[in-house]
Short mmCIF file of C-alpha atoms in Angstrom, two decimals:
data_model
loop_
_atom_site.label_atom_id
_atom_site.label_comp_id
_atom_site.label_asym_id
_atom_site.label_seq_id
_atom_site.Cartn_x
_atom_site.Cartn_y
_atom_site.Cartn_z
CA UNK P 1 -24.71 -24.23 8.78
CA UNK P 2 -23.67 -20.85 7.31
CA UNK P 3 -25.09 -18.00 9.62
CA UNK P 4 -24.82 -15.30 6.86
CA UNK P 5 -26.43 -15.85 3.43
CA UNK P 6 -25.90 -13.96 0.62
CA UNK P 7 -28.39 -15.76 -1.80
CA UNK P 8 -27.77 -13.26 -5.17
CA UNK P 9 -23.56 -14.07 -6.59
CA UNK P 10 -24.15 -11.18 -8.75
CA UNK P 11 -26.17 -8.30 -10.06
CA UNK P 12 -26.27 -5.85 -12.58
CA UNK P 13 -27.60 -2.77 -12.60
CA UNK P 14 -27.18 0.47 -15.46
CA UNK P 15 -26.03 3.67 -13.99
CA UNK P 16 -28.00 5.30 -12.39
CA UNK P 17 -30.59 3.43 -10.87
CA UNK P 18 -30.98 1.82 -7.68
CA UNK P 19 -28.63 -1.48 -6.61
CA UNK P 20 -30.21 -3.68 -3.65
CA UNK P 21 -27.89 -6.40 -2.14
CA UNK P 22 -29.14 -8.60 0.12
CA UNK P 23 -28.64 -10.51 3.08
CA UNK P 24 -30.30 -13.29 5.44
CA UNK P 25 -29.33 -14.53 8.84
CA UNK P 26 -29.98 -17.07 11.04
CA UNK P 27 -28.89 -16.02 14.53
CA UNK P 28 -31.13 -13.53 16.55
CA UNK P 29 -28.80 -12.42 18.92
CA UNK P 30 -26.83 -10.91 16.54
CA UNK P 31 -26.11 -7.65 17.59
CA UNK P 32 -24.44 -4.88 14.85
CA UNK P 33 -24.63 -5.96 10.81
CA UNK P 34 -21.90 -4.40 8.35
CA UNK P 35 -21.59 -3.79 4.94
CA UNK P 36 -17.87 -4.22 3.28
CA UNK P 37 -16.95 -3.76 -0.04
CA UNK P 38 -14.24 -4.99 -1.74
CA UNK P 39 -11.93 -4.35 -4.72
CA UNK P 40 -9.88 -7.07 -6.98
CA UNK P 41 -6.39 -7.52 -5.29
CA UNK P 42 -7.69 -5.80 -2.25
CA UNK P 43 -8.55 -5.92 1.08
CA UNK P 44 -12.01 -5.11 2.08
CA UNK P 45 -13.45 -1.93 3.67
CA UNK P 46 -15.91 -1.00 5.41
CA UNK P 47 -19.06 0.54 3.84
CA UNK P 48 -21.68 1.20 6.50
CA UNK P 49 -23.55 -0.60 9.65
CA UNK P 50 -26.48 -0.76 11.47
CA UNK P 51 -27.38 -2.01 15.30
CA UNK P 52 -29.66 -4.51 15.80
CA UNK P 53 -31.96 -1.85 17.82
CA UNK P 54 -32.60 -0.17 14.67
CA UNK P 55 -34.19 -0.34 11.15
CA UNK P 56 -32.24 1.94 9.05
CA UNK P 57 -28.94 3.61 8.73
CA UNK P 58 -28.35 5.97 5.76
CA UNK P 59 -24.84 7.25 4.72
CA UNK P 60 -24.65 9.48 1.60
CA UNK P 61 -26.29 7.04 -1.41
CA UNK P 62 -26.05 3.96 1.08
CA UNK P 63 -28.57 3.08 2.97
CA UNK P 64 -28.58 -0.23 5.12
CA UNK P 65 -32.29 -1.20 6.09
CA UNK P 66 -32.88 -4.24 8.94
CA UNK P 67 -35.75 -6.66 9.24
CA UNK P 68 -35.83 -8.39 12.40
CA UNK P 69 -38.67 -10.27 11.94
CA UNK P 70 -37.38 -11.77 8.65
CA UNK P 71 -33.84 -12.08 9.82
CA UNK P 72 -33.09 -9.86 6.72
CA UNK P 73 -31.23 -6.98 5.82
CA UNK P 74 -30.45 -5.13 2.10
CA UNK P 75 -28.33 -2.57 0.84
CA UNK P 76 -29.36 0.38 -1.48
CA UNK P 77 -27.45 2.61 -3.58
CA UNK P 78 -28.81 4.87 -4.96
CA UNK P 79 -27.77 6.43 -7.11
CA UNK P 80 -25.42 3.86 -8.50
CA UNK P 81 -21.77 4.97 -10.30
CA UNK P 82 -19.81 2.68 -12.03
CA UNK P 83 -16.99 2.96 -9.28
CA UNK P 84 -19.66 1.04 -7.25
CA UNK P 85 -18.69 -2.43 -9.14
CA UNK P 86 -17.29 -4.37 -6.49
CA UNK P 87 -18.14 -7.26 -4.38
CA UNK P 88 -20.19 -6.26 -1.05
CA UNK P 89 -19.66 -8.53 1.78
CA UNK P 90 -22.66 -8.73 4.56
CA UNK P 91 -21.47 -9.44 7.98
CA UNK P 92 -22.20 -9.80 11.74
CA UNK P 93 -20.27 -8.73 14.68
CA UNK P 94 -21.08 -10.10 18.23
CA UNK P 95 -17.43 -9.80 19.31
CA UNK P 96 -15.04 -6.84 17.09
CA UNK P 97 -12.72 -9.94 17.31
CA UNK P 98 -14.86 -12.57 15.42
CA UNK P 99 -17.26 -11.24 12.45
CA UNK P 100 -19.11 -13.98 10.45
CA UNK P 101 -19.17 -13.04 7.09
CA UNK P 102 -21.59 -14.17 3.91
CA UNK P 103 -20.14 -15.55 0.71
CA UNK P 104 -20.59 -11.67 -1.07
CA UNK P 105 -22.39 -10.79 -4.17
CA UNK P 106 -20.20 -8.93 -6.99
CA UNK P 107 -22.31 -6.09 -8.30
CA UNK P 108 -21.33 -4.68 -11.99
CA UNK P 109 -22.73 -1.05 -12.64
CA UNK P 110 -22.69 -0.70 -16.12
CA UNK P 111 -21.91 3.12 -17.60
CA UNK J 1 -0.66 6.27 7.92
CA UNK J 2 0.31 2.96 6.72
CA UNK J 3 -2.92 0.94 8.11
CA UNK J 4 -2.81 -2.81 8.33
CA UNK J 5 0.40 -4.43 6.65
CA UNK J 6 0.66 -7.74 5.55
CA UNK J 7 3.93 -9.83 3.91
CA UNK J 8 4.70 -10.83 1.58
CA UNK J 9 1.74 -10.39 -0.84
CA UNK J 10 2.35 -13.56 -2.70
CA UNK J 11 4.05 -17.08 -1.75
CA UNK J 12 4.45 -19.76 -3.49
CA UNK J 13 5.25 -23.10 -1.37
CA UNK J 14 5.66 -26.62 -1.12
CA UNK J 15 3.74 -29.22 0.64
CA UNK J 16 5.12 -29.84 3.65
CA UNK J 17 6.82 -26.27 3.71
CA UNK J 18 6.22 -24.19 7.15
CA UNK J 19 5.93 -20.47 6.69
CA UNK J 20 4.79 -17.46 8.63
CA UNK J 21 2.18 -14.73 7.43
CA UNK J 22 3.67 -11.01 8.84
CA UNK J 23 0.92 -8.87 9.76
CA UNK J 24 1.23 -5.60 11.85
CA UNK J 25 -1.23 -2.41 12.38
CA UNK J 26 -0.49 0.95 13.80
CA UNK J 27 -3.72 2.02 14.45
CA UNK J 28 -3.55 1.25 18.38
CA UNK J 29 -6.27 -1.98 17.61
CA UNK J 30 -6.81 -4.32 20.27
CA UNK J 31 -8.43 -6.87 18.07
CA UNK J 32 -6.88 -8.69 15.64
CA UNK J 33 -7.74 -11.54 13.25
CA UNK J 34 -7.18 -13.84 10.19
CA UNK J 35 -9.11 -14.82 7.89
CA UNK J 36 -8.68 -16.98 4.47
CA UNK J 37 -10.84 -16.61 1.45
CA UNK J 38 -11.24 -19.39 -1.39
CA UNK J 39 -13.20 -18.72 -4.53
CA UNK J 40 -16.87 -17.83 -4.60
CA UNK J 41 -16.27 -17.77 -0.71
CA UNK J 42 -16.89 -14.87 2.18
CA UNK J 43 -13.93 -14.63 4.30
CA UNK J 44 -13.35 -17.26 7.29
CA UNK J 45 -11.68 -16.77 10.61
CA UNK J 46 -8.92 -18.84 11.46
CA UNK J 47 -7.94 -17.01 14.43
CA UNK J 48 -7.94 -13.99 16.42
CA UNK J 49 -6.92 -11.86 19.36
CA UNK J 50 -8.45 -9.47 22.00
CA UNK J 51 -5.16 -8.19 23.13
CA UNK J 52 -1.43 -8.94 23.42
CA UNK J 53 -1.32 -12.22 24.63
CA UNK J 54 -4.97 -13.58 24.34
CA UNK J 55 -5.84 -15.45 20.65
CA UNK J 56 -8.64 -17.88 20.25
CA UNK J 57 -9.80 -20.03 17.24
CA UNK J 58 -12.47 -19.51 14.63
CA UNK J 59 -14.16 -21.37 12.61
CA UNK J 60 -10.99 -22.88 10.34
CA UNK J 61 -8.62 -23.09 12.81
CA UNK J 62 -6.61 -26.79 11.85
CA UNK J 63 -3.03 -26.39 10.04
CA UNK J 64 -2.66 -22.79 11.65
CA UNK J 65 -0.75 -21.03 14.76
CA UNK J 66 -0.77 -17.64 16.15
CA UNK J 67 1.07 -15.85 18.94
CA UNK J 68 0.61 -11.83 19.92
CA UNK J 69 3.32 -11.10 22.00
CA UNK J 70 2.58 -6.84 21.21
CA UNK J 71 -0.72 -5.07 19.97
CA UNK J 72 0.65 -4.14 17.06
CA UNK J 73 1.69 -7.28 15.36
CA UNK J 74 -0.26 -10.64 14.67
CA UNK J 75 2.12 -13.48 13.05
CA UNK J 76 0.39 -16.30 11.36
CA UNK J 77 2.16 -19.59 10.72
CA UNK J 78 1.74 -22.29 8.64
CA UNK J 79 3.10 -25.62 10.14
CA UNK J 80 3.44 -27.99 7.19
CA UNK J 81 1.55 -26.59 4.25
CA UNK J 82 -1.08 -28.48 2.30
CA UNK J 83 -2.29 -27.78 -1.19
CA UNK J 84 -6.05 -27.19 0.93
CA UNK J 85 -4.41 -23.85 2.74
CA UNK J 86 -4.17 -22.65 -1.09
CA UNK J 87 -6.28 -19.33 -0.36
CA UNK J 88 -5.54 -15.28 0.35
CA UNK J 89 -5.36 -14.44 3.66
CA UNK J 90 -6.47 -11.29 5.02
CA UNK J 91 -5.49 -9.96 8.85
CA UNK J 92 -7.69 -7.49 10.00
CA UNK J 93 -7.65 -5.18 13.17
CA UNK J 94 -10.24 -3.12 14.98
CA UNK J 95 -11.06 -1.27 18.57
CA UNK J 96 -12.57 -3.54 20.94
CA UNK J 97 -16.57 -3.34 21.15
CA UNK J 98 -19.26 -4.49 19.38
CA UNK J 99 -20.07 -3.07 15.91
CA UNK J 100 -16.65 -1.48 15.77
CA UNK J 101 -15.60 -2.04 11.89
CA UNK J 102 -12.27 -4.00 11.10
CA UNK J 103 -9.83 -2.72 8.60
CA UNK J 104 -8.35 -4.80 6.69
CA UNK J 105 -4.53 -5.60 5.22
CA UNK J 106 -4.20 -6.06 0.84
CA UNK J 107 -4.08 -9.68 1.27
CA UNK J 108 -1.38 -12.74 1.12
CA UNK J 109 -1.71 -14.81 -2.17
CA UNK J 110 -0.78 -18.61 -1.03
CA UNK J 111 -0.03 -21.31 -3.39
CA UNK J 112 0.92 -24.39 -2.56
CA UNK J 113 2.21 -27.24 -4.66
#
Protein backbone atom coordinates (compact mmCIF):
# COMPACT_ATOMS: atom_id res chain seq x y z
CA UNK A 1 0.00 0.00 0.00
CA UNK A 2 1.95 3.08 -1.18
CA UNK A 3 1.61 5.88 1.56
CA UNK A 4 2.55 8.72 -0.90
CA UNK A 5 0.67 9.15 -4.21
CA UNK A 6 1.61 11.15 -6.82
CA UNK A 7 -1.44 10.51 -9.19
CA UNK A 8 -0.26 13.14 -12.31
CA UNK A 9 3.42 11.30 -14.19
CA UNK A 10 3.63 14.50 -15.96
CA UNK A 11 2.54 18.00 -16.75
CA UNK A 12 3.06 20.68 -18.96
CA UNK A 13 2.75 23.99 -18.51
CA UNK A 14 3.99 27.30 -21.02
CA UNK A 15 6.16 29.78 -19.33
CA UNK A 16 4.87 31.71 -17.37
CA UNK A 17 1.92 30.52 -15.85
CA UNK A 18 1.22 28.69 -12.83
CA UNK A 19 2.49 24.72 -12.35
CA UNK A 20 0.47 22.72 -9.52
CA UNK A 21 1.90 19.25 -8.54
CA UNK A 22 0.16 17.25 -6.43
CA UNK A 23 0.20 14.90 -3.76
CA UNK A 24 -2.10 12.46 -1.59
CA UNK A 25 -1.39 10.54 1.56
CA UNK A 26 -2.67 8.04 3.51
CA UNK A 27 -1.13 8.25 6.98
CA UNK A 28 -2.38 11.00 9.46
CA UNK A 29 0.30 11.03 11.72
CA UNK A 30 2.51 12.19 9.35
CA UNK A 31 4.26 14.91 10.68
CA UNK A 32 6.56 17.39 8.13
CA UNK A 33 5.82 16.97 4.03
CA UNK A 34 8.77 17.95 1.51
CA UNK A 35 9.07 18.88 -1.82
CA UNK A 36 12.38 17.59 -3.85
CA UNK A 37 13.22 18.19 -7.17
CA UNK A 38 15.33 16.44 -9.24
CA UNK A 39 17.56 16.75 -12.32
CA UNK A 40 18.55 13.87 -15.05
CA UNK A 41 21.81 12.17 -13.75
CA UNK A 42 21.27 13.78 -10.42
CA UNK A 43 20.59 13.48 -7.07
CA UNK A 44 17.61 15.15 -5.68
CA UNK A 45 17.31 18.37 -3.61
CA UNK A 46 15.35 19.75 -1.56
CA UNK A 47 12.75 22.36 -2.66
CA UNK A 48 10.61 23.42 0.28
CA UNK A 49 8.44 21.86 3.37
CA UNK A 50 5.71 22.34 5.42
CA UNK A 51 4.67 20.92 9.16
CA UNK A 52 1.76 19.17 9.59
CA UNK A 53 0.51 22.12 12.08
CA UNK A 54 0.25 24.31 9.21
CA UNK A 55 -1.50 25.09 5.85
CA UNK A 56 0.95 26.95 3.86
CA UNK A 57 4.57 27.58 3.42
CA UNK A 58 5.71 30.02 0.69
CA UNK A 59 9.38 30.32 -0.51
CA UNK A 60 10.09 32.79 -3.38
CA UNK A 61 7.61 31.38 -6.47
CA UNK A 62 7.03 28.06 -4.38
CA UNK A 63 4.46 27.73 -2.37
CA UNK A 64 3.55 24.32 -0.61
CA UNK A 65 -0.23 24.39 0.58
CA UNK A 66 -1.58 21.31 3.12
CA UNK A 67 -5.03 19.84 3.41
CA UNK A 68 -5.47 17.82 6.35
CA UNK A 69 -8.78 16.95 5.95
CA UNK A 70 -8.19 15.58 2.41
CA UNK A 71 -4.87 14.08 3.21
CA UNK A 72 -3.63 16.36 0.32
CA UNK A 73 -1.03 18.65 -0.42
CA UNK A 74 0.09 20.65 -3.97
CA UNK A 75 2.83 22.60 -5.12
CA UNK A 76 2.64 26.01 -7.00
CA UNK A 77 5.03 27.82 -9.01
CA UNK A 78 4.36 30.56 -10.00
CA UNK A 79 5.72 32.00 -12.05
CA UNK A 80 7.09 29.05 -13.92
CA UNK A 81 10.80 29.24 -15.91
CA UNK A 82 11.86 26.73 -18.06
CA UNK A 83 14.77 25.78 -15.56
CA UNK A 84 11.75 24.50 -13.52
CA UNK A 85 11.50 21.18 -15.87
CA UNK A 86 12.37 18.57 -13.59
CA UNK A 87 10.78 15.82 -11.75
CA UNK A 88 9.32 16.93 -8.15
CA UNK A 89 9.27 14.25 -5.65
CA UNK A 90 6.50 14.59 -2.65
CA UNK A 91 7.60 13.11 0.56
CA UNK A 92 7.00 12.49 4.31
CA UNK A 93 9.32 12.52 7.15
CA UNK A 94 8.31 11.00 10.59
CA UNK A 95 11.93 10.05 11.36
CA UNK A 96 15.00 12.42 9.27
CA UNK A 97 16.25 8.77 8.93
CA UNK A 98 13.30 7.18 6.97
CA UNK A 99 11.28 9.55 4.39
CA UNK A 100 8.57 7.78 2.28
CA UNK A 101 8.63 9.14 -0.94
CA UNK A 102 5.81 9.22 -3.99
CA UNK A 103 6.60 7.90 -7.44
CA UNK A 104 7.26 11.94 -8.73
CA UNK A 105 5.67 13.73 -11.54
CA UNK A 106 8.17 15.21 -14.32
CA UNK A 107 6.97 18.69 -15.11
CA UNK A 108 8.15 20.23 -18.70
CA UNK A 109 7.90 24.16 -18.81
CA UNK A 110 7.87 24.95 -22.22
CA UNK A 111 9.71 28.52 -23.33
CA UNK B 1 32.21 21.71 0.33
CA UNK B 2 32.05 18.46 -1.31
CA UNK B 3 28.44 17.34 0.13
CA UNK B 4 27.38 13.73 -0.07
CA UNK B 5 29.85 11.46 -2.20
CA UNK B 6 29.02 8.41 -3.69
CA UNK B 7 31.38 5.67 -5.84
CA UNK B 8 31.68 4.80 -8.32
CA UNK B 9 28.88 6.43 -10.40
CA UNK B 10 28.38 3.49 -12.65
CA UNK B 11 28.96 -0.46 -12.25
CA UNK B 12 28.42 -2.88 -14.31
CA UNK B 13 28.26 -6.56 -12.65
CA UNK B 14 27.58 -10.04 -12.83
CA UNK B 15 25.05 -12.15 -11.21
CA UNK B 16 26.33 -13.55 -8.42
CA UNK B 17 29.05 -10.70 -8.12
CA UNK B 18 29.30 -9.01 -4.42
CA UNK B 19 30.15 -5.35 -4.45
CA UNK B 20 30.10 -2.43 -2.09
CA UNK B 21 28.40 1.09 -2.74
CA UNK B 22 31.03 3.98 -1.07
CA UNK B 23 29.14 6.70 0.33
CA UNK B 24 30.55 9.42 2.73
CA UNK B 25 29.22 13.10 3.84
CA UNK B 26 31.04 15.86 5.55
CA UNK B 27 28.34 17.75 6.60
CA UNK B 28 28.47 16.45 10.39
CA UNK B 29 24.85 14.31 9.52
CA UNK B 30 23.75 11.92 11.95
CA UNK B 31 21.32 10.29 9.63
CA UNK B 32 22.10 8.42 6.88
CA UNK B 33 20.27 6.30 4.28
CA UNK B 34 19.93 4.38 0.94
CA UNK B 35 17.67 4.33 -1.26
CA UNK B 36 17.24 2.62 -4.92
CA UNK B 37 15.13 4.02 -7.68
CA UNK B 38 13.75 1.89 -10.76
CA UNK B 39 11.93 3.53 -13.61
CA UNK B 40 8.71 5.48 -13.24
CA UNK B 41 9.50 4.84 -9.45
CA UNK B 42 9.96 7.38 -6.21
CA UNK B 43 12.97 6.44 -4.35
CA UNK B 44 12.86 3.38 -1.74
CA UNK B 45 14.78 2.90 1.45
CA UNK B 46 16.80 0.00 1.81
CA UNK B 47 18.45 1.04 4.86
CA UNK B 48 19.49 3.63 7.16
CA UNK B 49 21.28 4.94 10.22
CA UNK B 50 20.70 7.30 13.24
CA UNK B 51 24.28 7.38 14.19
CA UNK B 52 27.60 5.52 14.05
CA UNK B 53 26.76 2.22 14.88
CA UNK B 54 22.86 2.07 14.77
CA UNK B 55 21.26 1.05 10.99
CA UNK B 56 17.84 -0.35 10.59
CA UNK B 57 15.90 -1.63 7.48
CA UNK B 58 13.39 0.01 5.20
CA UNK B 59 11.10 -0.97 3.15
CA UNK B 60 13.53 -3.04 0.44
CA UNK B 61 15.84 -4.28 2.64
CA UNK B 62 16.55 -8.25 1.11
CA UNK B 63 19.99 -8.71 -0.97
CA UNK B 64 21.53 -5.63 0.99
CA UNK B 65 24.06 -4.96 4.08
CA UNK B 66 25.16 -1.93 5.84
CA UNK B 67 27.61 -1.16 8.63
CA UNK B 68 28.47 2.64 10.09
CA UNK B 69 31.37 2.24 11.98
CA UNK B 70 31.95 6.59 11.74
CA UNK B 71 29.29 9.42 11.01
CA UNK B 72 30.72 10.27 8.11
CA UNK B 73 30.66 7.22 5.98
CA UNK B 74 27.73 4.73 5.11
CA UNK B 75 29.03 1.54 2.97
CA UNK B 76 26.42 -0.38 1.14
CA UNK B 77 27.05 -3.93 -0.02
CA UNK B 78 25.70 -6.08 -2.33
CA UNK B 79 26.05 -9.83 -1.34
CA UNK B 80 25.49 -11.78 -4.55
CA UNK B 81 23.97 -9.50 -7.14
CA UNK B 82 20.79 -10.23 -9.04
CA UNK B 83 19.66 -8.75 -12.30
CA UNK B 84 16.39 -7.35 -9.80
CA UNK B 85 19.08 -4.92 -7.78
CA UNK B 86 19.47 -3.35 -11.47
CA UNK B 87 18.53 0.32 -10.18
CA UNK B 88 20.52 3.83 -9.10
CA UNK B 89 21.13 4.13 -5.75
CA UNK B 90 21.11 7.26 -3.95
CA UNK B 91 22.66 7.71 -0.10
CA UNK B 92 21.39 10.55 1.51
CA UNK B 93 22.31 12.30 4.90
CA UNK B 94 20.59 14.78 7.16
CA UNK B 95 20.57 16.29 10.99
CA UNK B 96 18.56 14.28 13.22
CA UNK B 97 14.84 15.64 13.82
CA UNK B 98 11.83 15.60 12.18
CA UNK B 99 11.32 17.65 8.98
CA UNK B 100 15.05 18.14 8.70
CA UNK B 101 15.67 17.81 4.70
CA UNK B 102 18.18 15.07 3.40
CA UNK B 103 20.77 15.88 0.85
CA UNK B 104 21.42 13.73 -1.41
CA UNK B 105 24.73 12.02 -3.30
CA UNK B 106 24.67 12.08 -7.72
CA UNK B 107 23.69 8.56 -7.70
CA UNK B 108 25.30 4.88 -8.43
CA UNK B 109 24.17 3.46 -11.89
CA UNK B 110 23.94 -0.56 -11.27
CA UNK B 111 23.70 -3.01 -13.97
CA UNK B 112 23.68 -6.32 -13.58
CA UNK B 113 23.93 -9.12 -16.09
Amino acid sequence: DQQVKQNSPSLSVQEGRISILNCDYTNSMFDYFLWYKKYPAEGPTFLISISSIKDKNEDGRFTVFLNKSAKHLSLHIVPSQPGDSAVYFCATNTNAGKSTFGDGTTLTVKP
Amino acid sequence: NAGVTQTPKFQVLKTGQSMTLQCAQDMNHEYMSWYRQDPGMGLRLIHYSVGAGITDQGEVPNGYNVSRSTTEDFPLRLLSAAPSQTSVYFCASSFSGVGQPQHFGDGTRLSIL
